[in-house]
Each structure stands twice: as C-alpha cells, then as structure tokens.
XYZ file of C-alpha atoms in Angstrom:
291
model
C 14.057 3.805 18.478
C 12.482 0.414 17.149
C 8.668 0.526 16.544
C 8.276 -1.613 19.030
C 9.042 0.689 21.570
C 6.956 3.316 20.059
C 4.258 3.945 22.224
C 0.829 4.851 20.666
C 0.660 8.599 21.830
C -0.364 11.664 20.316
C 2.043 13.112 21.450
C 5.247 11.687 20.452
C 3.652 11.578 16.837
C 3.533 14.890 16.716
C 7.070 15.231 17.844
C 8.677 12.705 15.746
C 6.803 10.869 13.415
C 6.886 11.577 9.362
C 3.875 14.423 8.379
C 2.444 11.669 6.118
C 2.145 9.431 9.154
C 0.173 11.730 11.498
C -1.815 12.809 8.637
C -2.993 9.353 7.773
C -3.418 8.525 11.487
C -6.218 11.886 11.128
C -7.737 11.180 8.151
C -8.495 7.533 10.070
C -10.173 9.307 12.867
C -7.127 7.663 14.942
C -4.649 9.824 15.963
C -6.395 11.169 19.396
C -6.247 7.210 20.766
C -4.294 6.900 23.873
C -3.517 2.779 23.078
C -3.474 1.109 20.069
C -6.824 0.462 18.529
C -8.068 -3.138 18.543
C -9.357 -5.061 15.618
C -12.724 -4.438 16.757
C -12.043 -0.899 16.071
C -10.340 -1.793 12.630
C -12.933 -3.550 11.504
C -15.684 -0.800 12.967
C -12.965 1.491 10.429
C -14.190 -0.667 7.305
C -17.472 0.348 7.731
C -16.942 3.945 8.502
C -15.161 4.887 5.418
C -16.648 1.679 2.968
C -20.551 1.777 2.406
C -20.575 -2.027 1.442
C -16.944 -3.503 2.608
C -15.887 -6.697 0.627
C -12.537 -6.957 1.954
C -11.475 -9.378 5.061
C -11.916 -9.244 8.310
C -9.056 -8.237 10.675
C -8.456 -10.985 13.480
C -6.462 -10.998 16.707
C -3.220 -13.088 16.168
C -4.012 -14.824 19.698
C -7.179 -15.900 18.248
C -5.538 -18.644 15.824
C -4.655 -21.691 17.536
C -1.031 -23.365 17.606
C -2.242 -26.398 15.026
C -2.915 -23.286 12.192
C -0.118 -24.174 10.057
C -1.479 -22.579 6.809
C 0.689 -19.536 5.174
C -0.601 -15.788 5.797
C -1.789 -14.954 2.491
C -3.305 -18.478 2.447
C -5.270 -18.045 5.300
C -6.634 -14.767 3.724
C -7.574 -16.026 0.487
C -9.305 -18.931 1.985
C -11.066 -17.261 5.038
C -11.199 -13.620 4.082
C -9.406 -12.976 7.659
C -6.031 -10.946 8.017
C -4.234 -12.432 11.097
C -3.260 -9.103 13.005
C -1.161 -8.594 15.779
C -2.070 -6.683 18.858
C -0.215 -3.470 19.419
C 1.693 -4.023 16.668
C 2.600 -0.906 13.857
C 3.197 -2.819 11.518
C 0.209 -4.883 11.592
C -2.092 -1.850 11.881
C -0.726 0.177 9.128
C -1.304 -3.146 7.030
C -4.908 -3.159 8.034
C -4.890 0.815 7.326
C -3.630 0.043 3.613
C -6.265 -2.430 3.252
C -8.944 0.033 4.308
C -7.734 2.397 1.832
C -6.985 0.192 -1.436
C -8.679 -3.164 -0.426
C -9.034 -4.131 -4.347
C -5.406 -3.759 -4.758
C -4.498 -5.505 -1.646
C -6.982 -8.277 -2.704
C -5.359 -8.876 -5.777
C -1.774 -8.617 -4.319
C -2.947 -11.454 -2.326
C -4.637 -13.726 -5.128
C -1.220 -13.221 -6.921
C 0.895 -14.787 -3.942
C -1.619 -17.529 -3.504
C -1.527 -18.435 -7.174
C 2.246 -18.825 -7.043
C 2.008 -20.848 -3.971
C -0.554 -23.690 -5.109
C 1.547 -23.491 -8.504
C 5.248 -23.343 -7.461
C 5.082 -23.832 -3.301
C 5.860 -21.438 -0.538
C 9.955 -22.269 -1.007
C 11.855 -20.841 -2.972
C 9.463 -17.644 -3.067
C 8.950 -17.025 -6.815
C 10.263 -13.790 -8.741
C 7.202 -12.595 -8.893
C 6.189 -13.268 -5.256
C 9.218 -10.993 -4.183
C 8.127 -7.997 -6.592
C 5.163 -8.148 -5.005
C 6.369 -8.083 -1.470
C 8.913 -5.323 -2.354
C 6.167 -3.295 -3.443
C 3.518 -4.230 -0.308
C 5.897 -3.141 2.079
C 7.770 -0.231 0.264
C 5.570 1.063 -2.411
C 4.930 4.671 -3.179
C 1.980 5.159 -5.525
C 2.114 7.865 -7.946
C -1.133 9.136 -9.101
C -0.414 10.885 -12.335
C -3.201 13.000 -13.582
C -3.996 12.552 -17.220
C -4.271 16.325 -18.846
C -6.961 17.878 -20.147
C -5.724 17.868 -23.421
C -3.989 14.360 -23.442
C -0.682 16.068 -24.066
C 1.177 13.527 -21.852
C 5.149 14.616 -23.082
C 5.947 16.908 -19.585
C 4.639 14.810 -17.126
C 6.256 11.760 -19.209
C 9.231 14.078 -18.935
C 9.026 14.456 -15.365
C 8.643 10.787 -14.479
C 12.146 9.800 -16.492
C 13.589 12.377 -14.713
C 12.742 10.686 -11.326
C 13.466 7.268 -12.575
C 16.965 8.457 -13.250
C 17.552 10.151 -10.221
C 17.259 13.563 -11.238
C 16.249 14.932 -7.748
C 17.149 18.615 -8.226
C 14.691 18.721 -10.976
C 11.850 16.779 -9.773
C 12.050 17.792 -6.269
C 12.986 21.562 -6.484
C 12.295 23.089 -10.054
C 9.177 21.233 -10.445
C 8.150 20.982 -6.721
C 4.693 22.554 -8.043
C 4.205 18.950 -10.072
C 3.488 17.323 -6.725
C 0.504 19.730 -5.943
C -1.750 18.483 -8.188
C -0.382 16.605 -11.063
C 1.143 14.076 -9.152
C -0.231 12.709 -5.754
C 1.943 10.310 -4.018
C 0.307 7.816 -1.739
C 2.198 5.497 0.623
C 1.097 1.932 -0.081
C 3.988 0.314 1.840
C 3.229 -0.490 5.326
C 6.519 -1.442 6.482
C 7.472 2.244 4.857
C 4.793 4.132 7.439
C 6.312 2.210 10.271
C 9.604 2.928 9.513
C 8.242 6.929 9.087
C 7.427 6.705 12.784
C 11.086 7.702 13.644
C 12.323 8.987 10.118
C 15.846 8.737 9.042
C 18.244 9.863 6.669
C 18.563 6.895 4.111
C 14.782 6.106 4.273
C 13.360 4.765 0.564
C 10.735 3.683 -1.121
C 9.640 2.132 -4.452
C 7.448 3.777 -6.671
C 4.589 3.019 -9.177
C 3.203 5.558 -11.552
C -0.530 5.006 -12.107
C -2.643 7.102 -14.452
C -5.716 8.355 -13.234
C -8.502 10.767 -14.654
C -8.520 14.426 -14.893
C -9.674 16.447 -12.106
C -8.331 13.649 -9.721
C -6.578 16.414 -7.613
C -10.122 17.813 -6.766
C -11.537 14.690 -5.341
C -12.034 14.102 -1.757
C -9.564 12.540 0.299
C -11.652 9.230 -0.181
C -12.996 9.535 -3.194
C -9.138 9.568 -4.609
C -8.606 6.417 -2.801
C -11.358 4.707 -4.113
C -10.412 5.996 -7.625
C -6.642 5.003 -7.038
C -7.520 1.641 -5.702
C -9.364 0.776 -9.251
C -6.829 2.442 -11.430
C -3.993 0.644 -9.262
C -5.634 -2.823 -10.207
C -5.908 -1.793 -13.630
C -1.994 -0.774 -14.041
C -1.051 -4.293 -12.515
C -2.668 -6.251 -14.921
C -1.386 -3.699 -18.009
C 2.248 -4.522 -15.916
C 1.330 -8.432 -16.422
C 0.534 -8.752 -12.941
C 4.107 -8.284 -11.766
C 5.767 -10.937 -14.133
C 7.919 -8.164 -15.567
C 11.032 -6.933 -14.597
C 12.532 -4.419 -13.799
C 9.441 -2.567 -12.591
C 9.938 -0.566 -9.584
C 12.196 2.702 -8.892
C 13.823 4.053 -5.561
C 12.596 7.290 -4.313
C 14.207 9.190 -0.988
C 10.771 9.319 1.251
C 11.596 12.228 3.293
C 12.466 13.846 -0.219
C 8.653 14.148 -1.432
C 7.351 17.424 -0.738
C 4.934 17.840 1.950
C 6.005 14.560 3.764
C 9.203 15.805 5.916
C 10.232 18.824 7.342
C 12.209 21.136 6.997
C 13.226 20.258 3.039
C 15.038 23.361 2.312
C 17.040 22.964 -1.361
C 20.333 22.440 0.352
C 18.411 19.248 1.673
C 18.473 17.545 -1.625
C 22.601 17.949 -2.161
C 23.244 15.073 0.129
C 24.282 12.859 -2.391
C 24.531 9.935 0.262
C 20.619 9.637 0.560
C 19.739 11.346 -2.841
C 22.142 8.993 -4.704
C 22.640 9.752 -8.398
C 21.724 6.689 -10.771
C 24.073 3.946 -11.659
C 24.998 3.359 -15.194
C 24.414 -0.223 -15.280
C 20.693 0.393 -14.155
C 18.092 -1.038 -16.420
C 15.323 1.285 -17.383
C 12.041 0.600 -16.054
C 9.487 -1.251 -17.812
C 6.488 1.189 -16.692
C 7.677 4.072 -18.567
C 6.047 5.223 -20.679
C 3.296 5.358 -18.527
C 0.818 6.250 -21.003
C 1.868 3.339 -23.548
C -0.263 1.045 -21.137
C -2.972 3.338 -20.975
C-alpha cells in the first residue's frame, strides 16, 4: 500500500504502522484524530510544545500562487514558512520533525540555501545530497557520555554498528539501547515508510554525544537537548562537507521499533547485510574525538 492510500486512522495505525510511528503520533497528541491535521493545527502544536517558538509557520501548499517559482528551501529561508501539502503523510512527518528539532532543521535549510546561492540549484552539490539523505532518512543516536568519561565501551558499540556486527549490537548489547544509546528518527521519509513497514527498510545513522543523565530526562527535554547537540555535532563535522558520514541501520532491527524481534529475526542476511570490505570507514567515529 502506498502512503497516499493510507488513511489517518487510529485503527489502521495500531494494526500496521511501526511502533515508532504510533508512539510519535501519541506523544504529539495526534493519534486520536480522525483525519489529517491541518496546517492551523500544526501551527498550534508549535505553541503546545514550545514556550517561545522561533521556527517557521506551516502554510498549505494551495495557498501559494502558480507564479511562485522560488525553490522550496529558499521559501523557508526567506519567508520563514514551510509549504505543506494537505492530507499528505510525507509533509505531515516533515512538520513533526520541525516541531521536535527546529534548530537542526533550520541549520540544514541554511546550508541548502548557502549552496544554492553559491553554486545554483542544479546540479546539486555533494553536501546538499548528504543533507537531503539525512533529512529524509536520518536516524540520530543520542549517545550518553559516561559519568566517569570512560567512553571505550560505547566507542566499541558504535564501531560494531558501523561494521554491521548486527548480532553484537542488536542481541548481545540490546540493553545498551535502553539507556546509553537513545535512537530518534529524524528522517521524515523513514517515518512515512514505517506506516507500512517492510523487510529492507533502512535508515542512515548519525551518532551525537549528549550529557550524562540524558536518558532520565522527559521526552521533550531530551528533544531540546538533542536538538542543540545535533547543531554542535554537524558543525564539528564541517557542516556535512566531509564524507563518508552516515552509515546504514536496518530500522526494523532497532530494539522497540518493530514487533516481534526474536534473535532469529537478525539472521536474515538479505536485510541485515554484512559490511562490504571496500567501504570506507565513517569520519564520524570515534565520536568523542569531536567533543
């Protein structure tokens, strides 16, 4: 089923969508709606979750005239407005990412606009391609800095993840995901695809160091902390000028994001693929060399 055919229905979502999607919609107080939230409702959400919202205003795509020729990111940068298609899952999830991580989304948009102004719209720069990949398919791993600053075990965990040692990170170290590493979906295209999850669904992860005690914060405190940490992290990585950065992660393998997840689930090498020998290591590791 294409996402355009999926209704905004709690019945459908509870039966078919990934647990991560239903949790997000529940946290955003949207799960009980019988139809897609309007842009007015999305703008109201910004006030519900932020005491001083400085992010953009969501505007229905139909409100833009046919003579509007500016590029999408340019409109956001110049007008502080996000064109949003009505009754559209992709754009709804994009709005929800803006509401959760406004500083990071604003930074990515600024980097897009900077490259557009310097190099033109086409061809796209390598950096813009990397930004888009993260914006659409990103998974952010909030990695809590140990109290004793002994980061060796967590660096080893991230190295295992980067080298596709899936059994190690998803089975043997499953408990690591319960506190030391907290995953967040940043890519709105990933959220859209998780409405109807399938074997093969993959994101691209970015590790971000967060302070000790992060896992004990409330959900919105975590988002605020992570939003600021992501901005810092992207700057440390030269604003995505470096490569390679992002590494693949099978989304249905992340503990708590899919059901069921028996150990045998991770034996499917068509999904949990071994790393190719010729692939270059990510420049984002070790994590704490950038901190």
